[in-house]
Amino acid sequence: MSARQAMPQASMTDAVVLVTGGASGIGRAIVDAVVAAGGRAIVWDVDAAGLSTCAGAHGARVTLARVDVADAGAVAAAMADLTPDWAPTHLVNNAGIIGRRMRLSEMDPAEIDRVLAVNLKSVLYGTRAFLERRRPHPGAAIVNLSSIAARTGGMPGNALYATTKGAVASLTIAAAKELAPEVRVNALAPGVIDTPIQDDVFGGDRGRVAEIARAIPLQRPGTAAEVAEAALWLLSPAAAYVTGTVLDIAGGR
Ligand SMILES: NC(=O)c1ccc[n+]([C@@H]2O[C@H](COP(=O)([O-])OP(=O)(O)OC[C@H]3O[C@@H](n4cnc5c(N)ncnc54)[C@H](O)[C@@H]3O)[C@@H](O)[C@H]2O)c1
């Protein structure tokens, strides 16, 4: 057996997982799952109220900061602010937005820049900062949030969103190759998951969500907790031989 094969895989109890967009929805569920598994979480978000609710739920198991992950300088500064005890061992690039619904003939350059920055550039900024500051860990891993929209093209008017999620999938595969064997990199591709972002997709039209749900083989939207279960698995030693994967969590859609 080689030295690498013999290396023990640490459990989540000594993991410090940086979760971007961790104040709501899927990100918050991932924070909850990490803490329940005995780990600690760094939570970055622009939503001050959501951050404070998360702090109240998890106390000393989390450290939180108001960070706009679309801003490279803010990401670098927030990473530099972490004390050595909070140097991250794992990263979840989760923050994302749908952006304004636009036809291709109406694409607004400022909105293109905003959605690319929040959904795609943030993954590059977060990954770079993580690699510079991370505490080496035998199970080091990154999970990125793509979407099945990367393959389906998304809902009408959401071409820009779908494009960013396709790029996140490509980046995941490239990063998995570049960072092996020290860091595993995988992505999740959720389908319709019941979180606040769905109000931006369907304009708060719950009837439309129910209609879409009928076309999903498992006949319902997924929950944030179900996506978090998959994220926790990809972060954990149980997925030690999994890298460069984009995993659908979409009820068979
Ligand atoms: N819910 C779904 O159906 C679904 C499907 C596919 C993919 N996803 C992806 O999952 C991820 C999480 O989405 P969600 O459903 O939990 O949505 P959500 O809106 O509940 O959560 C997104 C979080 O990201 C934060 N955020 C937004 N812009 C930010 C910025 N610039 N800097 C820091 N934080 C920022 C928000 O404040 C929010 O807390 C997103 O990347 C989304 O594209 C969601």
PDB file of C-alpha atoms and ligand atoms in Angstrom:
ATOM      1  CA  MET A   1       0.000   0.000   0.000  1.00  0.00           C
ATOM      2  CA  SER A   2       1.418   3.424  -0.928  1.00  0.00           C
ATOM      3  CA  ALA A   3       1.781   6.246   1.600  1.00  0.00           C
ATOM      4  CA  ARG A   4      -1.152   8.059   0.024  1.00  0.00           C
ATOM      5  CA  GLN A   5      -3.449   5.019   0.206  1.00  0.00           C
ATOM      6  CA  ALA A   6      -2.501   4.571   3.849  1.00  0.00           C
ATOM      7  CA  MET A   7      -3.277   8.199   4.743  1.00  0.00           C
ATOM      8  CA  PRO A   8      -6.199   8.286   7.182  1.00  0.00           C
ATOM      9  CA  GLN A   9      -9.198  10.316   5.996  1.00  0.00           C
ATOM     10  CA  ALA A  10     -10.233  12.861   8.613  1.00  0.00           C
ATOM     11  CA  SER A  11     -13.918  13.067   9.478  1.00  0.00           C
ATOM     12  CA  MET A  12     -16.007  16.260   9.351  1.00  0.00           C
ATOM     13  CA  THR A  13     -15.334  16.890  13.057  1.00  0.00           C
ATOM     14  CA  ASP A  14     -12.114  18.727  12.234  1.00  0.00           C
ATOM     15  CA  ALA A  15     -13.506  20.395   9.085  1.00  0.00           C
ATOM     16  CA  VAL A  16     -14.014  24.146   8.703  1.00  0.00           C
ATOM     17  CA  VAL A  17     -16.319  24.602   5.719  1.00  0.00           C
ATOM     18  CA  LEU A  18     -16.625  28.010   4.060  1.00  0.00           C
ATOM     19  CA  VAL A  19     -20.148  28.344   2.633  1.00  0.00           C
ATOM     20  CA  THR A  20     -20.904  31.350   0.411  1.00  0.00           C
ATOM     21  CA  GLY A  21     -24.540  32.422   0.355  1.00  0.00           C
ATOM     22  CA  GLY A  22     -24.970  30.441   3.567  1.00  0.00           C
ATOM     23  CA  ALA A  23     -27.657  32.675   5.082  1.00  0.00           C
ATOM     24  CA  SER A  24     -30.589  31.237   3.089  1.00  0.00           C
ATOM     25  CA  GLY A  25     -31.943  28.213   1.260  1.00  0.00           C
ATOM     26  CA  ILE A  26     -29.471  25.549   0.150  1.00  0.00           C
ATOM     27  CA  GLY A  27     -26.445  27.327   1.649  1.00  0.00           C
ATOM     28  CA  ARG A  28     -28.089  27.572   5.066  1.00  0.00           C
ATOM     29  CA  ALA A  29     -29.075  23.889   4.894  1.00  0.00           C
ATOM     30  CA  ILE A  30     -25.436  23.020   4.099  1.00  0.00           C
ATOM     31  CA  VAL A  31     -24.281  25.044   7.127  1.00  0.00           C
ATOM     32  CA  ASP A  32     -26.829  23.161   9.283  1.00  0.00           C
ATOM     33  CA  ALA A  33     -25.628  19.799   7.911  1.00  0.00           C
ATOM     34  CA  VAL A  34     -21.946  20.613   8.477  1.00  0.00           C
ATOM     35  CA  VAL A  35     -22.600  21.633  12.085  1.00  0.00           C
ATOM     36  CA  ALA A  36     -24.799  18.554  12.678  1.00  0.00           C
ATOM     37  CA  ALA A  37     -21.907  16.409  11.397  1.00  0.00           C
ATOM     38  CA  GLY A  38     -19.610  17.947  14.017  1.00  0.00           C
ATOM     39  CA  GLY A  39     -17.855  20.479  11.781  1.00  0.00           C
ATOM     40  CA  ARG A  40     -17.645  24.262  11.860  1.00  0.00           C
ATOM     41  CA  ALA A  41     -18.767  26.683   9.147  1.00  0.00           C
ATOM     42  CA  ILE A  42     -17.695  30.072   7.882  1.00  0.00           C
ATOM     43  CA  VAL A  43     -20.747  31.816   6.429  1.00  0.00           C
ATOM     44  CA  TRP A  44     -20.451  34.650   3.924  1.00  0.00           C
ATOM     45  CA  ASP A  45     -23.526  36.404   2.617  1.00  0.00           C
ATOM     46  CA  VAL A  46     -24.911  39.848   1.788  1.00  0.00           C
ATOM     47  CA  ASP A  47     -28.092  39.174   3.787  1.00  0.00           C
ATOM     48  CA  ALA A  48     -27.445  40.640   7.268  1.00  0.00           C
ATOM     49  CA  ALA A  49     -30.734  39.388   8.746  1.00  0.00           C
ATOM     50  CA  GLY A  50     -30.121  35.829   7.471  1.00  0.00           C
ATOM     51  CA  LEU A  51     -26.582  35.888   8.870  1.00  0.00           C
ATOM     52  CA  SER A  52     -27.842  36.922  12.263  1.00  0.00           C
ATOM     53  CA  THR A  53     -30.479  34.128  12.304  1.00  0.00           C
ATOM     54  CA  CYS A  54     -27.758  31.623  11.418  1.00  0.00           C
ATOM     55  CA  ALA A  55     -25.492  32.960  14.179  1.00  0.00           C
ATOM     56  CA  GLY A  56     -28.337  32.557  16.670  1.00  0.00           C
ATOM     57  CA  ALA A  57     -28.859  28.929  15.632  1.00  0.00           C
ATOM     58  CA  HIS A  58     -25.225  27.812  15.707  1.00  0.00           C
ATOM     59  CA  GLY A  59     -23.294  30.049  18.131  1.00  0.00           C
ATOM     60  CA  ALA A  60     -19.599  29.225  18.332  1.00  0.00           C
ATOM     61  CA  ARG A  61     -19.799  26.559  15.595  1.00  0.00           C
ATOM     62  CA  VAL A  62     -20.018  29.313  12.961  1.00  0.00           C
ATOM     63  CA  THR A  63     -18.257  32.550  12.105  1.00  0.00           C
ATOM     64  CA  LEU A  64     -20.131  34.942   9.850  1.00  0.00           C
ATOM     65  CA  ALA A  65     -19.347  37.959   7.713  1.00  0.00           C
ATOM     66  CA  ARG A  66     -21.208  40.238   5.377  1.00  0.00           C
ATOM     67  CA  VAL A  67     -19.307  39.664   2.126  1.00  0.00           C
ATOM     68  CA  ASP A  68     -20.281  40.368  -1.471  1.00  0.00           C
ATOM     69  CA  VAL A  69     -18.672  37.401  -3.228  1.00  0.00           C
ATOM     70  CA  ALA A  70     -18.911  39.204  -6.572  1.00  0.00           C
ATOM     71  CA  ASP A  71     -16.272  41.637  -5.283  1.00  0.00           C
ATOM     72  CA  ALA A  72     -12.749  40.164  -5.557  1.00  0.00           C
ATOM     73  CA  GLY A  73     -11.325  42.652  -3.053  1.00  0.00           C
ATOM     74  CA  ALA A  74     -14.050  41.918  -0.494  1.00  0.00           C
ATOM     75  CA  VAL A  75     -13.459  38.166  -0.816  1.00  0.00           C
ATOM     76  CA  ALA A  76      -9.688  38.553  -0.340  1.00  0.00           C
ATOM     77  CA  ALA A  77     -10.188  40.878   2.644  1.00  0.00           C
ATOM     78  CA  ALA A  78     -12.725  38.559   4.317  1.00  0.00           C
ATOM     79  CA  MET A  79     -10.365  35.610   3.895  1.00  0.00           C
ATOM     80  CA  ALA A  80      -7.476  37.634   5.370  1.00  0.00           C
ATOM     81  CA  ASP A  81      -9.701  38.546   8.355  1.00  0.00           C
ATOM     82  CA  LEU A  82     -10.117  34.922   9.426  1.00  0.00           C
ATOM     83  CA  THR A  83      -8.029  33.921  12.436  1.00  0.00           C
ATOM     84  CA  PRO A  84      -5.715  30.894  11.953  1.00  0.00           C
ATOM     85  CA  ASP A  85      -8.146  28.709  13.921  1.00  0.00           C
ATOM     86  CA  TRP A  86     -10.782  29.461  11.261  1.00  0.00           C
ATOM     87  CA  ALA A  87      -8.631  28.783   8.186  1.00  0.00           C
ATOM     88  CA  PRO A  88     -10.999  26.812   5.931  1.00  0.00           C
ATOM     89  CA  THR A  89     -10.428  23.145   5.098  1.00  0.00           C
ATOM     90  CA  HIS A  90     -13.368  22.861   2.646  1.00  0.00           C
ATOM     91  CA  LEU A  91     -15.273  25.282   0.394  1.00  0.00           C
ATOM     92  CA  VAL A  92     -18.840  25.454  -0.920  1.00  0.00           C
ATOM     93  CA  ASN A  93     -19.296  28.036  -3.686  1.00  0.00           C
ATOM     94  CA  ASN A  94     -23.053  28.331  -3.306  1.00  0.00           C
ATOM     95  CA  ALA A  95     -24.062  32.020  -3.596  1.00  0.00           C
ATOM     96  CA  GLY A  96     -26.116  32.666  -6.698  1.00  0.00           C
ATOM     97  CA  ILE A  97     -28.876  34.749  -8.232  1.00  0.00           C
ATOM     98  CA  ILE A  98     -31.345  34.272 -11.063  1.00  0.00           C
ATOM     99  CA  GLY A  99     -30.961  37.799 -12.407  1.00  0.00           C
ATOM    100  CA  ARG A 100     -33.561  39.779 -14.286  1.00  0.00           C
ATOM    101  CA  ARG A 101     -35.600  37.850 -16.851  1.00  0.00           C
ATOM    102  CA  MET A 102     -34.460  39.042 -20.295  1.00  0.00           C
ATOM    103  CA  ARG A 103     -34.812  37.894 -23.864  1.00  0.00           C
ATOM    104  CA  LEU A 104     -31.559  37.662 -25.831  1.00  0.00           C
ATOM    105  CA  SER A 105     -32.656  40.659 -27.897  1.00  0.00           C
ATOM    106  CA  GLU A 106     -32.943  42.714 -24.681  1.00  0.00           C
ATOM    107  CA  MET A 107     -29.755  41.711 -22.838  1.00  0.00           C
ATOM    108  CA  ASP A 108     -28.645  44.584 -20.615  1.00  0.00           C
ATOM    109  CA  PRO A 109     -24.818  44.820 -20.340  1.00  0.00           C
ATOM    110  CA  ALA A 110     -24.956  45.887 -16.675  1.00  0.00           C
ATOM    111  CA  GLU A 111     -27.157  42.895 -15.802  1.00  0.00           C
ATOM    112  CA  ILE A 112     -24.857  40.560 -17.762  1.00  0.00           C
ATOM    113  CA  ASP A 113     -21.919  41.824 -15.670  1.00  0.00           C
ATOM    114  CA  ARG A 114     -23.872  41.457 -12.394  1.00  0.00           C
ATOM    115  CA  VAL A 115     -25.044  37.891 -12.988  1.00  0.00           C
ATOM    116  CA  LEU A 116     -21.659  36.750 -14.304  1.00  0.00           C
ATOM    117  CA  ALA A 117     -19.974  38.303 -11.259  1.00  0.00           C
ATOM    118  CA  VAL A 118     -22.267  36.753  -8.640  1.00  0.00           C
ATOM    119  CA  ASN A 119     -22.667  33.312 -10.230  1.00  0.00           C
ATOM    120  CA  LEU A 120     -19.339  32.710 -11.971  1.00  0.00           C
ATOM    121  CA  LYS A 121     -16.583  35.166 -11.038  1.00  0.00           C
ATOM    122  CA  SER A 122     -17.409  34.556  -7.368  1.00  0.00           C
ATOM    123  CA  VAL A 123     -16.470  30.884  -7.822  1.00  0.00           C
ATOM    124  CA  LEU A 124     -13.085  31.908  -9.244  1.00  0.00           C
ATOM    125  CA  TYR A 125     -12.521  34.497  -6.495  1.00  0.00           C
ATOM    126  CA  GLY A 126     -13.629  32.134  -3.720  1.00  0.00           C
ATOM    127  CA  THR A 127     -11.543  29.243  -5.019  1.00  0.00           C
ATOM    128  CA  ARG A 128      -8.431  31.388  -5.355  1.00  0.00           C
ATOM    129  CA  ALA A 129      -8.788  32.816  -1.845  1.00  0.00           C
ATOM    130  CA  PHE A 130      -9.467  29.328  -0.424  1.00  0.00           C
ATOM    131  CA  LEU A 131      -6.359  27.880  -2.089  1.00  0.00           C
ATOM    132  CA  GLU A 132      -4.203  30.689  -0.697  1.00  0.00           C
ATOM    133  CA  ARG A 133      -5.483  30.416   2.865  1.00  0.00           C
ATOM    134  CA  ARG A 134      -6.724  26.854   3.350  1.00  0.00           C
ATOM    135  CA  ARG A 135      -5.486  24.624   6.162  1.00  0.00           C
ATOM    136  CA  PRO A 136      -4.367  21.397   4.481  1.00  0.00           C
ATOM    137  CA  HIS A 137      -6.737  18.544   5.297  1.00  0.00           C
ATOM    138  CA  PRO A 138      -6.607  14.950   4.031  1.00  0.00           C
ATOM    139  CA  GLY A 139     -10.237  15.194   2.898  1.00  0.00           C
ATOM    140  CA  ALA A 140     -10.023  18.709   1.389  1.00  0.00           C
ATOM    141  CA  ALA A 141     -12.874  19.308  -1.045  1.00  0.00           C
ATOM    142  CA  ILE A 142     -14.761  21.999  -2.936  1.00  0.00           C
ATOM    143  CA  VAL A 143     -18.438  21.789  -3.913  1.00  0.00           C
ATOM    144  CA  ASN A 144     -19.822  24.241  -6.471  1.00  0.00           C
ATOM    145  CA  LEU A 145     -23.515  24.906  -7.114  1.00  0.00           C
ATOM    146  CA  SER A 146     -24.347  24.430 -10.784  1.00  0.00           C
ATOM    147  CA  SER A 147     -27.907  23.636 -11.929  1.00  0.00           C
ATOM    148  CA  ILE A 148     -29.720  21.360 -14.339  1.00  0.00           C
ATOM    149  CA  ALA A 149     -30.279  24.644 -16.220  1.00  0.00           C
ATOM    150  CA  ALA A 150     -26.690  24.120 -17.436  1.00  0.00           C
ATOM    151  CA  ARG A 151     -28.110  21.360 -19.671  1.00  0.00           C
ATOM    152  CA  THR A 152     -31.740  22.412 -20.158  1.00  0.00           C
ATOM    153  CA  GLY A 153     -31.060  26.109 -20.851  1.00  0.00           C
ATOM    154  CA  GLY A 154     -33.254  27.081 -17.892  1.00  0.00           C
ATOM    155  CA  MET A 155     -36.664  28.717 -17.834  1.00  0.00           C
ATOM    156  CA  PRO A 156     -37.634  31.132 -20.639  1.00  0.00           C
ATOM    157  CA  GLY A 157     -35.795  34.428 -20.174  1.00  0.00           C
ATOM    158  CA  ASN A 158     -33.110  32.887 -17.964  1.00  0.00           C
ATOM    159  CA  ALA A 159     -30.468  32.174 -20.636  1.00  0.00           C
ATOM    160  CA  LEU A 160     -27.883  34.203 -18.750  1.00  0.00           C
ATOM    161  CA  TYR A 161     -28.426  32.214 -15.546  1.00  0.00           C
ATOM    162  CA  ALA A 162     -28.193  28.909 -17.449  1.00  0.00           C
ATOM    163  CA  THR A 163     -24.976  30.084 -19.111  1.00  0.00           C
ATOM    164  CA  THR A 164     -23.324  30.863 -15.784  1.00  0.00           C
ATOM    165  CA  LYS A 165     -24.334  27.468 -14.390  1.00  0.00           C
ATOM    166  CA  GLY A 166     -22.885  25.722 -17.467  1.00  0.00           C
ATOM    167  CA  ALA A 167     -19.647  27.597 -16.896  1.00  0.00           C
ATOM    168  CA  VAL A 168     -19.622  26.529 -13.236  1.00  0.00           C
ATOM    169  CA  ALA A 169     -19.926  22.889 -14.363  1.00  0.00           C
ATOM    170  CA  SER A 170     -17.001  23.307 -16.806  1.00  0.00           C
ATOM    171  CA  LEU A 171     -14.920  25.080 -14.179  1.00  0.00           C
ATOM    172  CA  THR A 172     -15.593  22.239 -11.732  1.00  0.00           C
ATOM    173  CA  ILE A 173     -14.199  19.659 -14.142  1.00  0.00           C
ATOM    174  CA  ALA A 174     -11.131  21.777 -14.944  1.00  0.00           C
ATOM    175  CA  ALA A 175     -10.480  22.518 -11.266  1.00  0.00           C
ATOM    176  CA  ALA A 176     -10.827  18.835 -10.326  1.00  0.00           C
ATOM    177  CA  LYS A 177      -7.989  17.999 -12.730  1.00  0.00           C
ATOM    178  CA  GLU A 178      -5.788  20.899 -11.693  1.00  0.00           C
ATOM    179  CA  LEU A 179      -6.185  20.453  -7.948  1.00  0.00           C
ATOM    180  CA  ALA A 180      -5.931  16.648  -7.754  1.00  0.00           C
ATOM    181  CA  PRO A 181      -4.913  14.838  -5.687  1.00  0.00           C
ATOM    182  CA  GLU A 182      -4.835  17.410  -2.860  1.00  0.00           C
ATOM    183  CA  VAL A 183      -8.344  18.829  -3.278  1.00  0.00           C
ATOM    184  CA  ARG A 184     -11.417  17.101  -4.728  1.00  0.00           C
ATOM    185  CA  VAL A 185     -13.793  19.354  -6.682  1.00  0.00           C
ATOM    186  CA  ASN A 186     -17.392  18.445  -7.534  1.00  0.00           C
ATOM    187  CA  ALA A 187     -20.615  20.250  -8.377  1.00  0.00           C
ATOM    188  CA  LEU A 188     -24.274  19.749  -7.595  1.00  0.00           C
ATOM    189  CA  ALA A 189     -26.904  20.348 -10.260  1.00  0.00           C
ATOM    190  CA  PRO A 190     -30.201  20.867  -8.428  1.00  0.00           C
ATOM    191  CA  GLY A 191     -33.529  20.891 -10.262  1.00  0.00           C
ATOM    192  CA  VAL A 192     -36.486  22.717  -8.708  1.00  0.00           C
ATOM    193  CA  ILE A 193     -35.681  23.134  -5.011  1.00  0.00           C
ATOM    194  CA  ASP A 194     -38.079  24.892  -2.656  1.00  0.00           C
ATOM    195  CA  THR A 195     -36.050  27.960  -1.587  1.00  0.00           C
ATOM    196  CA  PRO A 196     -36.593  31.743  -1.833  1.00  0.00           C
ATOM    197  CA  ILE A 197     -34.795  31.826  -5.223  1.00  0.00           C
ATOM    198  CA  GLN A 198     -37.866  30.148  -6.754  1.00  0.00           C
ATOM    199  CA  ASP A 199     -39.788  33.400  -6.289  1.00  0.00           C
ATOM    200  CA  ASP A 200     -37.355  34.963  -8.764  1.00  0.00           C
ATOM    201  CA  VAL A 201     -37.768  32.061 -11.198  1.00  0.00           C
ATOM    202  CA  PHE A 202     -41.569  31.877 -11.100  1.00  0.00           C
ATOM    203  CA  GLY A 203     -42.404  35.405  -9.883  1.00  0.00           C
ATOM    204  CA  GLY A 204     -43.993  34.000  -6.723  1.00  0.00           C
ATOM    205  CA  ASP A 205     -46.474  31.949  -8.801  1.00  0.00           C
ATOM    206  CA  ARG A 206     -46.897  28.808  -6.675  1.00  0.00           C
ATOM    207  CA  GLY A 207     -49.329  27.385  -9.231  1.00  0.00           C
ATOM    208  CA  ARG A 208     -46.544  27.390 -11.800  1.00  0.00           C
ATOM    209  CA  VAL A 209     -44.250  25.559  -9.347  1.00  0.00           C
ATOM    210  CA  ALA A 210     -46.944  22.893  -8.841  1.00  0.00           C
ATOM    211  CA  GLU A 211     -47.358  22.579 -12.612  1.00  0.00           C
ATOM    212  CA  ILE A 212     -43.594  22.065 -13.091  1.00  0.00           C
ATOM    213  CA  ALA A 213     -43.570  19.601 -10.187  1.00  0.00           C
ATOM    214  CA  ARG A 214     -46.091  17.360 -11.955  1.00  0.00           C
ATOM    215  CA  ALA A 215     -43.553  16.897 -14.764  1.00  0.00           C
ATOM    216  CA  ILE A 216     -40.811  15.799 -12.344  1.00  0.00           C
ATOM    217  CA  PRO A 217     -40.623  11.978 -12.112  1.00  0.00           C
ATOM    218  CA  LEU A 218     -40.530  12.149  -8.293  1.00  0.00           C
ATOM    219  CA  GLN A 219     -43.602  14.455  -8.499  1.00  0.00           C
ATOM    220  CA  ARG A 220     -42.445  17.253  -6.185  1.00  0.00           C
ATOM    221  CA  PRO A 221     -39.832  19.986  -5.767  1.00  0.00           C
ATOM    222  CA  GLY A 222     -36.773  19.010  -3.727  1.00  0.00           C
ATOM    223  CA  THR A 223     -35.870  20.495  -0.363  1.00  0.00           C
ATOM    224  CA  ALA A 224     -32.761  22.432   0.596  1.00  0.00           C
ATOM    225  CA  ALA A 225     -32.009  19.714   3.154  1.00  0.00           C
ATOM    226  CA  GLU A 226     -31.961  17.075   0.398  1.00  0.00           C
ATOM    227  CA  VAL A 227     -29.387  19.104  -1.553  1.00  0.00           C
ATOM    228  CA  ALA A 228     -27.384  19.622   1.639  1.00  0.00           C
ATOM    229  CA  GLU A 229     -27.249  15.841   2.222  1.00  0.00           C
ATOM    230  CA  ALA A 230     -25.572  15.445  -1.170  1.00  0.00           C
ATOM    231  CA  ALA A 231     -23.199  18.346  -0.492  1.00  0.00           C
ATOM    232  CA  LEU A 232     -22.197  16.841   2.840  1.00  0.00           C
ATOM    233  CA  TRP A 233     -21.511  13.504   1.158  1.00  0.00           C
ATOM    234  CA  LEU A 234     -19.305  15.156  -1.500  1.00  0.00           C
ATOM    235  CA  LEU A 235     -17.415  17.032   1.252  1.00  0.00           C
ATOM    236  CA  SER A 236     -16.977  13.944   3.426  1.00  0.00           C
ATOM    237  CA  PRO A 237     -14.443  11.092   3.400  1.00  0.00           C
ATOM    238  CA  ALA A 238     -17.242   8.839   2.053  1.00  0.00           C
ATOM    239  CA  ALA A 239     -16.683  10.502  -1.356  1.00  0.00           C
ATOM    240  CA  ALA A 240     -12.872  10.147  -1.218  1.00  0.00           C
ATOM    241  CA  TYR A 241     -12.724   8.719  -4.769  1.00  0.00           C
ATOM    242  CA  VAL A 242     -15.149  11.193  -6.343  1.00  0.00           C
ATOM    243  CA  THR A 243     -13.855  14.277  -8.162  1.00  0.00           C
ATOM    244  CA  GLY A 244     -14.857  16.191 -11.305  1.00  0.00           C
ATOM    245  CA  THR A 245     -18.479  15.042 -10.983  1.00  0.00           C
ATOM    246  CA  VAL A 246     -21.589  17.146 -11.595  1.00  0.00           C
ATOM    247  CA  LEU A 247     -24.318  15.394  -9.620  1.00  0.00           C
ATOM    248  CA  ASP A 248     -28.000  15.953 -10.403  1.00  0.00           C
ATOM    249  CA  ILE A 249     -30.310  16.425  -7.415  1.00  0.00           C
ATOM    250  CA  ALA A 250     -33.413  16.871  -9.496  1.00  0.00           C
ATOM    251  CA  GLY A 251     -35.987  14.165  -8.770  1.00  0.00           C
ATOM    252  CA  GLY A 252     -35.233  12.507 -12.110  1.00  0.00           C
ATOM    253  CA  ARG A 253     -36.037  15.613 -14.155  1.00  0.00           C
TER     254      ARG A 253
HETATM  255  N1  LIG B   1     -33.378  26.513  -5.529  1.00  0.00           N
HETATM  256  C1  LIG B   1     -33.218  25.943  -6.705  1.00  0.00           C
HETATM  257  O1  LIG B   1     -34.186  25.456  -7.311  1.00  0.00           O
HETATM  258  C2  LIG B   1     -31.855  25.866  -7.344  1.00  0.00           C
HETATM  259  C3  LIG B   1     -31.724  25.069  -8.493  1.00  0.00           C
HETATM  260  C4  LIG B   1     -30.482  24.980  -9.101  1.00  0.00           C
HETATM  261  C5  LIG B   1     -29.389  25.657  -8.579  1.00  0.00           C
HETATM  262  N2  LIG B   1     -29.551  26.429  -7.467  1.00  0.00           N
HETATM  263  C6  LIG B   1     -28.371  27.153  -6.974  1.00  0.00           C
HETATM  264  O2  LIG B   1     -28.190  26.932  -5.606  1.00  0.00           O
HETATM  265  C7  LIG B   1     -27.536  28.057  -5.014  1.00  0.00           C
HETATM  266  C8  LIG B   1     -28.295  28.482  -3.766  1.00  0.00           C
HETATM  267  O3  LIG B   1     -29.585  28.932  -4.149  1.00  0.00           O
HETATM  268  P1  LIG B   1     -30.849  28.904  -3.185  1.00  0.00           P
HETATM  269  O4  LIG B   1     -31.908  28.184  -3.909  1.00  0.00           O
HETATM  270  O5  LIG B   1     -30.465  28.465  -1.838  1.00  0.00           O
HETATM  271  O6  LIG B   1     -31.235  30.459  -3.221  1.00  0.00           O
HETATM  272  P2  LIG B   1     -31.415  31.535  -2.043  1.00  0.00           P
HETATM  273  O7  LIG B   1     -31.803  32.790  -2.733  1.00  0.00           O
HETATM  274  O8  LIG B   1     -32.276  30.991  -0.966  1.00  0.00           O
HETATM  275  O9  LIG B   1     -29.934  31.670  -1.459  1.00  0.00           O
HETATM  276  C9  LIG B   1     -28.899  32.333  -2.147  1.00  0.00           C
HETATM  277  C10 LIG B   1     -28.043  33.044  -1.107  1.00  0.00           C
HETATM  278  O10 LIG B   1     -26.961  33.681  -1.811  1.00  0.00           O
HETATM  279  C11 LIG B   1     -26.809  34.973  -1.252  1.00  0.00           C
HETATM  280  N3  LIG B   1     -26.155  35.872  -2.205  1.00  0.00           N
HETATM  281  C12 LIG B   1     -26.675  36.368  -3.357  1.00  0.00           C
HETATM  282  N4  LIG B   1     -25.790  37.202  -3.927  1.00  0.00           N
HETATM  283  C13 LIG B   1     -24.697  37.230  -3.124  1.00  0.00           C
HETATM  284  C14 LIG B   1     -23.456  37.928  -3.171  1.00  0.00           C
HETATM  285  N5  LIG B   1     -23.166  38.768  -4.173  1.00  0.00           N
HETATM  286  N6  LIG B   1     -22.559  37.712  -2.178  1.00  0.00           N
HETATM  287  C15 LIG B   1     -22.856  36.884  -1.150  1.00  0.00           C
HETATM  288  N7  LIG B   1     -24.020  36.205  -1.047  1.00  0.00           N
HETATM  289  C16 LIG B   1     -24.925  36.377  -2.027  1.00  0.00           C
HETATM  290  C17 LIG B   1     -28.229  35.429  -0.930  1.00  0.00           C
HETATM  291  O11 LIG B   1     -28.255  36.508  -0.024  1.00  0.00           O
HETATM  292  C18 LIG B   1     -28.821  34.149  -0.363  1.00  0.00           C
HETATM  293  O12 LIG B   1     -28.606  34.053   1.021  1.00  0.00           O
HETATM  294  C19 LIG B   1     -27.486  29.138  -6.103  1.00  0.00           C
HETATM  295  O13 LIG B   1     -26.192  29.141  -6.702  1.00  0.00           O
HETATM  296  C20 LIG B   1     -28.520  28.667  -7.106  1.00  0.00           C
HETATM  297  O14 LIG B   1     -28.255  29.106  -8.414  1.00  0.00           O
HETATM  298  C21 LIG B   1     -30.761  26.549  -6.835  1.00  0.00           C
END
